[in-house]
Each structure stands twice: as structure tokens, then as C-alpha cells.
mmCIF file of C-alpha atoms in Angstrom:
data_model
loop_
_atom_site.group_PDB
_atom_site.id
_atom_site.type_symbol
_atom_site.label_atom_id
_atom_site.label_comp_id
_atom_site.label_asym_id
_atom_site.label_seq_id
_atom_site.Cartn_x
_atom_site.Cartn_y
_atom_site.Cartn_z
ATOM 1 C CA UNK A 118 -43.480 -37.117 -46.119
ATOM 2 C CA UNK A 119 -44.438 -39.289 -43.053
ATOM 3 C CA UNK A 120 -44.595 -37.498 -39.656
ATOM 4 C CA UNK A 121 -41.379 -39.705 -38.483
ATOM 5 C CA UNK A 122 -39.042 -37.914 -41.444
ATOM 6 C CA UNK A 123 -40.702 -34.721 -40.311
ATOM 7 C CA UNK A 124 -39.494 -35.497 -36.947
ATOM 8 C CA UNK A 125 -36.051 -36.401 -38.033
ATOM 9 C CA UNK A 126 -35.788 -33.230 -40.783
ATOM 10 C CA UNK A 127 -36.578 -31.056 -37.599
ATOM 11 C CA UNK A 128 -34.088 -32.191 -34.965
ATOM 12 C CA UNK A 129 -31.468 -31.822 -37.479
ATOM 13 C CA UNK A 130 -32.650 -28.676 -38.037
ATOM 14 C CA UNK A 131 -32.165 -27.702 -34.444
ATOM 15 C CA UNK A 132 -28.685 -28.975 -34.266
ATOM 16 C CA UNK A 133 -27.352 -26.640 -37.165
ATOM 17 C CA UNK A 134 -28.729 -23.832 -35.646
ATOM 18 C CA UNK A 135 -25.921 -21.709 -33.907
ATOM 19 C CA UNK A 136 -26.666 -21.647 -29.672
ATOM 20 C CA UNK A 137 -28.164 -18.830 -28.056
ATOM 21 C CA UNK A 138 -26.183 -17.035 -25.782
ATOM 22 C CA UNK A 139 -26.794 -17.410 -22.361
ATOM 23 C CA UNK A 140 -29.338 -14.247 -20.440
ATOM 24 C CA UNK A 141 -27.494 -12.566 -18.163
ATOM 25 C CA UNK A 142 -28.511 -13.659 -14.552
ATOM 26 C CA UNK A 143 -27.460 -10.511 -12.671
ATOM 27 C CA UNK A 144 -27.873 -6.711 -13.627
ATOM 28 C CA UNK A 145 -25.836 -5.184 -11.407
ATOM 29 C CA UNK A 146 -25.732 -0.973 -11.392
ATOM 30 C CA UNK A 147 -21.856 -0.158 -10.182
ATOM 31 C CA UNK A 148 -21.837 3.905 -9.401
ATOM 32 C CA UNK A 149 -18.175 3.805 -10.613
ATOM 33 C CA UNK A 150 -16.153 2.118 -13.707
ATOM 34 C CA UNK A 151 -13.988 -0.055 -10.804
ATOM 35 C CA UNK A 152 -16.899 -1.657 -9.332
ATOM 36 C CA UNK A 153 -18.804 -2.344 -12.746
ATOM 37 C CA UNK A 154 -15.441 -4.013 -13.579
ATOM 38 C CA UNK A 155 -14.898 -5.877 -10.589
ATOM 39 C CA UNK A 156 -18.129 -7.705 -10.946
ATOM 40 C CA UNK A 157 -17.348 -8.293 -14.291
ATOM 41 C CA UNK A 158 -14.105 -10.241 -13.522
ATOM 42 C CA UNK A 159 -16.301 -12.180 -10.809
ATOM 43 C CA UNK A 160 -19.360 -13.301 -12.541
ATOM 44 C CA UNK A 161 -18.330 -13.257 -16.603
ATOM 45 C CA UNK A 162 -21.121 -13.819 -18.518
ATOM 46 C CA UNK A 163 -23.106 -14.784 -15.717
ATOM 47 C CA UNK A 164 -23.378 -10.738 -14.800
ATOM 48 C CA UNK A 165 -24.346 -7.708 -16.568
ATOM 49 C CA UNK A 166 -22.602 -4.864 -15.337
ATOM 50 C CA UNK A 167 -22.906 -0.691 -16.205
ATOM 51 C CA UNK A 168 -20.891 2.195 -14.529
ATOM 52 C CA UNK A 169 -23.317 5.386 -13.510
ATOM 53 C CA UNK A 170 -20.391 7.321 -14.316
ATOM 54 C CA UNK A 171 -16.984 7.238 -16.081
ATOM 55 C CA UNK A 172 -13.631 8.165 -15.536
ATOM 56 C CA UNK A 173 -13.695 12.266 -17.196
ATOM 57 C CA UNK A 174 -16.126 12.911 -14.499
ATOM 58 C CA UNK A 175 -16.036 13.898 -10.544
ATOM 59 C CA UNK A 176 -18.232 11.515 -8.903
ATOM 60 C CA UNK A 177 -19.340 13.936 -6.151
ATOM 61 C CA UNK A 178 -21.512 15.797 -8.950
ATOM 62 C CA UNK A 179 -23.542 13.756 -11.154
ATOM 63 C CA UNK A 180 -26.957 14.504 -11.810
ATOM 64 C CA UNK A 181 -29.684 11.858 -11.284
ATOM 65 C CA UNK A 182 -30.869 10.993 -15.133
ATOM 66 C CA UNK A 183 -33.866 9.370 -16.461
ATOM 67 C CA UNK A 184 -31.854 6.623 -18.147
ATOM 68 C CA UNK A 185 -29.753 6.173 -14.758
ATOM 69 C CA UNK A 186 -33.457 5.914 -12.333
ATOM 70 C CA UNK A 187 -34.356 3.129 -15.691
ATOM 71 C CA UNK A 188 -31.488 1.276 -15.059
ATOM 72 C CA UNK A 189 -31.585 0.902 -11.275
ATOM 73 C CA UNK A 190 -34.925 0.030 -11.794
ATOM 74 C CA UNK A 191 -33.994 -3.036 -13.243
ATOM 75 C CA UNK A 192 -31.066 -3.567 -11.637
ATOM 76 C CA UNK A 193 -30.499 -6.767 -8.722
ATOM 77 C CA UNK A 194 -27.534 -5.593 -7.659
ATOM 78 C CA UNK A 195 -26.463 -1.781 -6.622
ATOM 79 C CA UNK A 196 -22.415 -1.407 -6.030
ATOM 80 C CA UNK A 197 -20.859 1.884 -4.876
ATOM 81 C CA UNK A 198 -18.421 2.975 -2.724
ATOM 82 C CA UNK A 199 -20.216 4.726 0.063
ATOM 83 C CA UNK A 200 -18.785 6.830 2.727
ATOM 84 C CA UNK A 201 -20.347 9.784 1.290
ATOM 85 C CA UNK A 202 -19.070 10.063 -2.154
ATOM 86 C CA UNK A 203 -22.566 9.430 -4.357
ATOM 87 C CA UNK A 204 -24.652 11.357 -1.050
ATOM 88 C CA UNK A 205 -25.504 14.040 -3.786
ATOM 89 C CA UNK A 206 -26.963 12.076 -6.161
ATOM 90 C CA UNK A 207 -27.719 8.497 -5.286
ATOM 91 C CA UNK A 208 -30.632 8.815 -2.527
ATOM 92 C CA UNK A 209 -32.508 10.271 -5.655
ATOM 93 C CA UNK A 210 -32.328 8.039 -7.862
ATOM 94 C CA UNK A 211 -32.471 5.091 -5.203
ATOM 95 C CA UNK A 212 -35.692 7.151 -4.195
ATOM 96 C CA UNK A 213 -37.250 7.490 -7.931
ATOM 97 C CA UNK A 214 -36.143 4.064 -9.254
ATOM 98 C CA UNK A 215 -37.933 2.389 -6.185
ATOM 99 C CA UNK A 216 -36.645 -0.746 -6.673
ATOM 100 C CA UNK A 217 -37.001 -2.663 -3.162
ATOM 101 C CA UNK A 218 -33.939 -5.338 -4.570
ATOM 102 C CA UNK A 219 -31.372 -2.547 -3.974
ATOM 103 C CA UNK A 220 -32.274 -0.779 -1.132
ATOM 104 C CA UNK A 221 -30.046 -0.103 1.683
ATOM 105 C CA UNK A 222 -29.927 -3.156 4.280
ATOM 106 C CA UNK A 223 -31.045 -5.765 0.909
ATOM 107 C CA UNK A 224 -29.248 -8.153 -0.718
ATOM 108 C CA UNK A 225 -28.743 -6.603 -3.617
ATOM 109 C CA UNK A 226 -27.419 -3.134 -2.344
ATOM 110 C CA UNK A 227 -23.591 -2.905 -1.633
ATOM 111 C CA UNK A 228 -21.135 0.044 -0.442
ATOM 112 C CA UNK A 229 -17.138 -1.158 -0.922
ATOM 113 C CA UNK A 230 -15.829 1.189 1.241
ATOM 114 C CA UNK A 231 -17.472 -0.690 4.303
ATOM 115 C CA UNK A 232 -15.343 -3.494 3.944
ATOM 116 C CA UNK A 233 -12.022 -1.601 4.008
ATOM 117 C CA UNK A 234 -10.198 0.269 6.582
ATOM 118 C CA UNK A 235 -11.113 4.056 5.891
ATOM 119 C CA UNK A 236 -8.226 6.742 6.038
ATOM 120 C CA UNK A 237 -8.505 10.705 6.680
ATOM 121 C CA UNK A 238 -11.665 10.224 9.470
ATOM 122 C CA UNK A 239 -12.458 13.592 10.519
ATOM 123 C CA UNK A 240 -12.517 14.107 14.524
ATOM 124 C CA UNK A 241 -15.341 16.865 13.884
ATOM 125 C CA UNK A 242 -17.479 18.063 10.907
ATOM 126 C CA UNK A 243 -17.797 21.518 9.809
ATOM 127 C CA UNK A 244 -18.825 23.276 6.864
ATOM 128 C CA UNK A 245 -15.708 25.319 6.885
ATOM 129 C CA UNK A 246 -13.392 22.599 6.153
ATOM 130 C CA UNK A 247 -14.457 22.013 3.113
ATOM 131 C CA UNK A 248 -16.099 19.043 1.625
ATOM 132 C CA UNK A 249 -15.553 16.508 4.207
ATOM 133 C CA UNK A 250 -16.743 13.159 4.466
ATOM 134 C CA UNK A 251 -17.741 12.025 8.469
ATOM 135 C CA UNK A 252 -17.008 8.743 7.579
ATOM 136 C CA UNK A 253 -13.128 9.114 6.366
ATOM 137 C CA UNK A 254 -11.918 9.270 2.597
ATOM 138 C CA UNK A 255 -13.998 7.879 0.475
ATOM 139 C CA UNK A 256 -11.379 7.762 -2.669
ATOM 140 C CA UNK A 257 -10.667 3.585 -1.488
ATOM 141 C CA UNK A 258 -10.455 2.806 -5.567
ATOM 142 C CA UNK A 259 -6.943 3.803 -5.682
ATOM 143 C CA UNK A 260 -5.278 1.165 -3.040
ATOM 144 C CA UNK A 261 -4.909 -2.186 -4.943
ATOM 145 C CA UNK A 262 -4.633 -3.548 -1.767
ATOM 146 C CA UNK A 263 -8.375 -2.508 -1.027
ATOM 147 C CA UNK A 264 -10.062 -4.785 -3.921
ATOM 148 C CA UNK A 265 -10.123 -7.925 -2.179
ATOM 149 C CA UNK A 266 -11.981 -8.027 0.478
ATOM 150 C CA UNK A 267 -14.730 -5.921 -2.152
ATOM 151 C CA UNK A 268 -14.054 -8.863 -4.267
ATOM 152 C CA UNK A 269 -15.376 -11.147 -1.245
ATOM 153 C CA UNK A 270 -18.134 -9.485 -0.461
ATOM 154 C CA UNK A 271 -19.166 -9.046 -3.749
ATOM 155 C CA UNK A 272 -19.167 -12.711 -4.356
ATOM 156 C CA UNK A 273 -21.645 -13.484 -1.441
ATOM 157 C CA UNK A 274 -23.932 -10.910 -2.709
ATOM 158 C CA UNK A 275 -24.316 -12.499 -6.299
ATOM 159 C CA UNK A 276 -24.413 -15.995 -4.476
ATOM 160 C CA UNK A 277 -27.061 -14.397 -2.345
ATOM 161 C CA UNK A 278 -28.565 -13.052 -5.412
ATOM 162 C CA UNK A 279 -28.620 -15.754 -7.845
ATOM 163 C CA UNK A 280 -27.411 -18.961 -5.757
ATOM 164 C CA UNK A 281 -27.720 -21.984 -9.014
ATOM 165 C CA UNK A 282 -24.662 -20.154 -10.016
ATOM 166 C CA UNK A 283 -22.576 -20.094 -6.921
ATOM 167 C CA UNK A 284 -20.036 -22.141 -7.945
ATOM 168 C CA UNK A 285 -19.559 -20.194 -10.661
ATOM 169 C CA UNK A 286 -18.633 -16.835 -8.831
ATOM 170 C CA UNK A 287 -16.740 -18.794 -6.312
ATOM 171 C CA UNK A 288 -14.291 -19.748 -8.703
ATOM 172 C CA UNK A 289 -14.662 -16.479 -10.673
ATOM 173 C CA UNK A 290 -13.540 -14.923 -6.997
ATOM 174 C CA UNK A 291 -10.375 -17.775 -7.049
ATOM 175 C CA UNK A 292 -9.522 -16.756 -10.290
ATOM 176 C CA UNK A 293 -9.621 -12.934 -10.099
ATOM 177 C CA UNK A 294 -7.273 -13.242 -6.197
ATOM 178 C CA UNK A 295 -4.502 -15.624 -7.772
ATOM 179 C CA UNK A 296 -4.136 -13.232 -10.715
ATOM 180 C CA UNK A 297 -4.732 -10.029 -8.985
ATOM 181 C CA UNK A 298 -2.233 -10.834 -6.111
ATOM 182 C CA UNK A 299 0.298 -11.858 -8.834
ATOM 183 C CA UNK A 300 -0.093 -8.433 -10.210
ATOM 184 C CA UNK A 301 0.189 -6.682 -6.720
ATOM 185 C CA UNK A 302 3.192 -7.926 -6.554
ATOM 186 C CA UNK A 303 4.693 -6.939 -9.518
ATOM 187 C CA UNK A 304 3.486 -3.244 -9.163
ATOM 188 C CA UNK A 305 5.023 -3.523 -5.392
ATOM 189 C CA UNK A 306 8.268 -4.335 -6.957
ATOM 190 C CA UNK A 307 7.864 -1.690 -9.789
ATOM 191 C CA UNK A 308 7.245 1.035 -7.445
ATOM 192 C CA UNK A 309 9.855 0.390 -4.654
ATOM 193 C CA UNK A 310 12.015 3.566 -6.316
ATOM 194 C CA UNK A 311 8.941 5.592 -5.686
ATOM 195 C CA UNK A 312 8.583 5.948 -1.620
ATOM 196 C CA UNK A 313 9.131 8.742 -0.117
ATOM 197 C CA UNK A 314 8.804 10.827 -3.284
ATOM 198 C CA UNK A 315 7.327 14.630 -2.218
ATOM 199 C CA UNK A 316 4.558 15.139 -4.455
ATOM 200 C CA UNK A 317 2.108 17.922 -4.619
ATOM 201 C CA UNK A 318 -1.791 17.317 -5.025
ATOM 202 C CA UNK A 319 -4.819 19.056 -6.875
ATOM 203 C CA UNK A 320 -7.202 17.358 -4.448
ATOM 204 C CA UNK A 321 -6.992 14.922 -1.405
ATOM 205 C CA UNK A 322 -8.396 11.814 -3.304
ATOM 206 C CA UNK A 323 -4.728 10.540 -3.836
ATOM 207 C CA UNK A 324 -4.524 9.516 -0.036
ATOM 208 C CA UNK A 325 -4.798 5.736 -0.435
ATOM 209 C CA UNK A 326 -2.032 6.015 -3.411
ATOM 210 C CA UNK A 327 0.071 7.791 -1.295
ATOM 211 C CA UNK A 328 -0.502 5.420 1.776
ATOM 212 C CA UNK A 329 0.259 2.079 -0.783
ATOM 213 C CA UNK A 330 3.357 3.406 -2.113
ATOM 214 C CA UNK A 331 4.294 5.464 0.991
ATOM 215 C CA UNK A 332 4.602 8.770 -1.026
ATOM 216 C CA UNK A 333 4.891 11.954 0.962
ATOM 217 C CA UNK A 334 1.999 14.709 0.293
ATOM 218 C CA UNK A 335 3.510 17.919 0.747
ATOM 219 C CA UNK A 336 0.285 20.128 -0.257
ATOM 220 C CA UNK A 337 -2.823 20.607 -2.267
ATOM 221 C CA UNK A 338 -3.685 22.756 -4.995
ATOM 222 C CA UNK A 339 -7.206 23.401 -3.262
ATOM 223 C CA UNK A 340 -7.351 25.407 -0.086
ATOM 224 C CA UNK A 341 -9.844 23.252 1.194
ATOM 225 C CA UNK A 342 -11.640 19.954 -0.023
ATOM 226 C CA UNK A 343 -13.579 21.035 -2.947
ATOM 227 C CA UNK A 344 -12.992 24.514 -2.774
ATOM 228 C CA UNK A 345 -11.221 25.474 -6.181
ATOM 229 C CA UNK A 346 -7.615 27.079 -6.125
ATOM 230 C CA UNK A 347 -7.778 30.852 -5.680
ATOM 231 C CA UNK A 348 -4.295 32.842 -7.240
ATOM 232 C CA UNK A 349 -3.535 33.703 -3.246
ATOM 233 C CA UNK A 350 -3.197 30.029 -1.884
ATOM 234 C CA UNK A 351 -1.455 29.329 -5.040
ATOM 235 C CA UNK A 352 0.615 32.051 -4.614
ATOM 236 C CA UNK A 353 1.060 31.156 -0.684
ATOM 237 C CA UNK A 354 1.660 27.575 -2.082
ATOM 238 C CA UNK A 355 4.402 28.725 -4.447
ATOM 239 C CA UNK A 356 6.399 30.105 -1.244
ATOM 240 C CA UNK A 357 5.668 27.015 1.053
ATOM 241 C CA UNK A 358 7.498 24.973 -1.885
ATOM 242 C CA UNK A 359 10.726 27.117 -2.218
ATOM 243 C CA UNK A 360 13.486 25.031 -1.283
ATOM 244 C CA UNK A 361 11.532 21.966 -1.020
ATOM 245 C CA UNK A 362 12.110 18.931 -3.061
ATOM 246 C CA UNK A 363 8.337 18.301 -4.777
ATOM 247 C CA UNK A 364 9.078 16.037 -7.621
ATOM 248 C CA UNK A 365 5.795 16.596 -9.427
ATOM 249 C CA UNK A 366 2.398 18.223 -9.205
ATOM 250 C CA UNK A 367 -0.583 15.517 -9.353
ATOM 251 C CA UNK A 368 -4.008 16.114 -10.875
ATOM 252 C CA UNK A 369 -6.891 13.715 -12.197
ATOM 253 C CA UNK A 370 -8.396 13.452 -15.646
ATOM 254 C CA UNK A 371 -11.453 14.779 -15.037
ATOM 255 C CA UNK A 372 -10.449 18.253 -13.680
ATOM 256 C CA UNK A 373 -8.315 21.383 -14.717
ATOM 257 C CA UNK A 374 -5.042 21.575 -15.425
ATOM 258 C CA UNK A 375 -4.861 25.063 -14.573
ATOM 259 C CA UNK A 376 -3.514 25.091 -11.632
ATOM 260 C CA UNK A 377 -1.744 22.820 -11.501
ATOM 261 C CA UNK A 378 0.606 24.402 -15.029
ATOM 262 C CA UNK A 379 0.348 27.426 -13.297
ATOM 263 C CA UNK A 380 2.241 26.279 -10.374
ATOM 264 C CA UNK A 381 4.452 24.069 -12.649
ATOM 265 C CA UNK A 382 5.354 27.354 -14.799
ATOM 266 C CA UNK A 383 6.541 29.213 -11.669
ATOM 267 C CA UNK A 384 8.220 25.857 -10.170
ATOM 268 C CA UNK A 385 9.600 23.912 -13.060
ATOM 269 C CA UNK A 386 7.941 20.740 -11.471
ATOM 270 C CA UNK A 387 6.474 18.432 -13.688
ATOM 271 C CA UNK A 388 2.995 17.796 -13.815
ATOM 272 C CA UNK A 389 1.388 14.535 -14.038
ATOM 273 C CA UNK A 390 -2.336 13.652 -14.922
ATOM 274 C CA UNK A 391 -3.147 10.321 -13.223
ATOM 275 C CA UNK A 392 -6.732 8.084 -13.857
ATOM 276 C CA UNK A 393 -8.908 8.302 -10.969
ATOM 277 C CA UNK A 394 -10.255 5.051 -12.203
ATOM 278 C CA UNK A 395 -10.877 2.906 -15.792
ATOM 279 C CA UNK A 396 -11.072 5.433 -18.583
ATOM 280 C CA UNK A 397 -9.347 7.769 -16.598
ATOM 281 C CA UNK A 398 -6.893 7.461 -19.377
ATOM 282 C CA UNK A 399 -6.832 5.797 -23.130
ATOM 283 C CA UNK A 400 -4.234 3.369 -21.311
ATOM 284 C CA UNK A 401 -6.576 2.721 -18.007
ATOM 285 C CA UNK A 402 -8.813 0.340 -19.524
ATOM 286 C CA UNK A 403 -9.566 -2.419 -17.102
ATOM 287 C CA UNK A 404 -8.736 -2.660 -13.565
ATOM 288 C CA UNK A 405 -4.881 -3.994 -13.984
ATOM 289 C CA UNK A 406 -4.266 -1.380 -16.743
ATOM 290 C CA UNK A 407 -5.428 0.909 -14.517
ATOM 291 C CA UNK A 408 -2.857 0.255 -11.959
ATOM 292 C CA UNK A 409 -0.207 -0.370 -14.704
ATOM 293 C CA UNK A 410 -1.105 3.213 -15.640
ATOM 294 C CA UNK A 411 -0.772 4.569 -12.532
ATOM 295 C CA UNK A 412 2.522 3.225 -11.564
ATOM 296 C CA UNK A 413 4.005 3.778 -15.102
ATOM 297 C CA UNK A 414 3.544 7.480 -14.566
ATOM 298 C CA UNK A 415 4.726 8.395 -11.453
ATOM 299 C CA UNK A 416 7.668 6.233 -12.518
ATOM 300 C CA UNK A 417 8.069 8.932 -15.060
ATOM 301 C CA UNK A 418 9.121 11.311 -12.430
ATOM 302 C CA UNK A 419 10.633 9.390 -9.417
ATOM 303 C CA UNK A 420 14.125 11.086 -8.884
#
């Protein structure tokens, strides 16, 4: 066979064999399931995005694990929320992963919550409060309203990052706005029969739900921010709500029902488990799911 057939044999060759997907260009670390998500609507394919944690598990405690300090290691982009709410854990592995792309003041290293306006600001700090964060509430995930302006600066950081694909995360930005705005609205209109409602907390991470849909808090389960319900504030509790008109009890997914059934027994109020974020629930499974979720079950008990 003469070298020119060889030649020809071999590019055909190439053309039936099925394309290689595309490498990833960024590795981005998100500390929590919303932020690993958001990038993913942004960059597609062009990202490749992992959650530190998931949505069964209180973000203020997570322990700093080998395969975590790996990842971040790797990692050119480092999302999370800030304002306190991975202090416990992420200066470790930030520390142990040394990984100059994602330190603080780089490129590559991004906290959400400074590009939203932060609610519940402390005027002093003091160990007997509780666990309080200096620079205001840190739970920002669960205001719609709030993934935006993450959304843009996300963008600039993977154009910052990896800038031959800017283009491409500009329009992933586009997209992601026109179809989350569409949804906004939608869960605006599907929650107008919910303002006002009374509801009763486990913990004060619902404050940016209740400030979207303009519910009223009327107490939490814990005596203090992180403190766990004792039987005598619940039982103090259980007086503050007789003659009120709480329309349900509200706890996360990734802590105990206890208290809040106990109350519920002695109350008749209905108790409703809510995602803190994606995977929060089977139904929470992306970021609009997650809001559909959310929405659908305080729906549930609107009166």
C-alpha cells in the first residue's frame, strides 16, 4: 500500500472516530450546593463545579477533610458565601490546600454575600447572644432576589479566570437573568396569599425568606442562635403563642424535628420542613426547584 492510501485510510479513520469531549476550563470549589449550581448555569461545560457540603448538613459545622484540602488544591475558583458562615472550617482548609489561585483578595476566591445587602447586623458582639455573625445574616441563599448580582460577579471572575471563553459566560450570565427573572416572577405571583402569614422558626436562617415574601416571624425554637431548644423556652414559647395566630412551625432538613413536633403536639400547628438549599429535599434539585419547593410548601399552610 503506497504511503498516499496510508494517508487517506488514516484521515478517514479520524473522522469516524466519535469527538472528545471538551476539558473543563474552570474547577471551581462552591462551599454550598447553590453556588456550585450557580456556576454551573453560568459556564456549562465550560466549568466544573463541586459543593463542600450538601443540603442534610449545617454548614456552620463541617469538618475540614482530606478529599475537601485535595480538591481546593486544584481548584481556580473558590465560591462561598462569607459573612461568617464557613469561619469554622474554611481558613483550614484554605490554609492546608495552599493554593495561592484562591486566596482571599485573588481572582479566583469569591464570597456572595459581599455583593448583597446583609440583614440582621448586630450593633455589638457578645458571646452571650448566641452564635452571631458581626457581619449580619449570613443565610443570603434563601432570597431569590439575592442571586443576581452573585450571578454578575461570578461571571467576571471566570472571565478573569479563563478570558478565551468570555463570551461564553457572558451569554451564559444573559441566559440564566432572562430565565431566572421569568421565574421570580412567577413565584412573586404564587406567593402573594402568603404575606403576612405568622410563622414560627427552629433557627433564624429563614430571615431573607421572610423579608422576600414579607412573612411575620413570631419566635424561634432556639433560645439563642445555635443554642439548642431546652423544655423551659419551649415551654415559655408554648405560652407566648396562646392566642396567637402562628400558622405553622418551620424547620430545615438537616436538623431535628423534635422540637419543633413537640411544640406542634401541644399547639396543633402544622409543621413544615423547608430545603435550606439543593438537596434540601428529593424535590429541591436545582436552583428553580429549589424555590418551587419552597413556595409550594408554605403554600400548604397559608390560611
Amino acid at each position: 500500500m503506497s504511503n498516499y492510501m496510508r494517508t487517506i485510510l488514516l484521515l478517514l479513520l479520524l473522522l469516524l472516530l466519535p469527538a472528545l469531549p471538551v476539558a473543563a476550563e474552570v474547577r471551581v470549589f462552591a462551599c454550598e450546593p447553590e453556588w456550585a449550581a450557580l456556576a454551573g448555569e453560568i459556564g456549562g461545560e465550560l466549568v466544573s463545579a463541586d459543593s463542600a457540603t450538601t443540603g442534610l448538613q449545617d454548614v456552620h459545622h463541617i469538618d475540614a477533610r482530606p478529599s475537601l484540602i485535595a480538591r481546593l488544591r486544584q481548584s481556580d475558583l473558590l465560591v462561598c458565601t462569607g459573612a461568617g458562615l464557613e469561619a469554622g472550617w474554611l481558613p483550614v482548609l484554605l490554609r492546608r490546600a495552599n493554593n495561592p489561585r484562591v486566596q482571599p483578595g485573588k481572582p479566583g476566591y469569591l464570597e456572595a454575600s459581599e455583593y448583597v445587602r446583609l440583614l440582621d447586623r448586630p450593633e455589638r458582639i457578645d458571646r452571650a447572644a448566641g452564635d452571631v455573625h458581626a457581619e449580619g445574616n449570613p443565610h443570603i441563599q434563601l432570597d431569590p432576589r439575592n442571586y443576581l448580582p452573585v450571578a454578575e460577579a461570578m461571571t467576571d471572575r471566570l472571565v478573569q479566570i479563563d478570558p478565551a471563553n468570555a463570551a461564553s459566560y457572558r451569554e451564559g450570565l444573559d441566559d440564566f437573568r432572562q430565565r431566572w427573572q421569568a421565574a421570580l416572577d412567577r413565584w412573586n405571583r404564587e406567593a402573594e396569599a402568603l404575606q403576612g402569614m405568622p410563622i414560627v422558626v427552629h433557627h433564624d436562617a429563614w430571615v431573607y425568606l421572610v423579608d422576600w415574601l414579607q412573612l411575620q416571624q413570631l419566635a424561634t425554637l432556639e433560645p439563642l442562635p445555635g443554642v439548642p431548644p431546652s423544655s423551659s423556652h419551649l415551654s415559655r414559647l408554648l405560652q407566648q403563642l396562646e392566642g396567637s395566630d402562628a400558622a405553622a412551625i418551620i424547620h430545615s432538613s438537616y436538623q431535628s424535628p423534635r422540637a419543633a413536633n413537640w411544640l406542634a403536639e401541644h399547639t396543633s400547628l402544622p409543621v413544615v420542613e423547608l430545603p435550606a438549599t439543593i438537596g434540601g429535599t428529593p424535590a429541591a434539585t436545582d436552583l428553580f426547584s429549589l424555590f418551587d419547593d419552597i413556595t409550594a410548601r408554605l403554600r400548604t399552610v397559608a390560611p
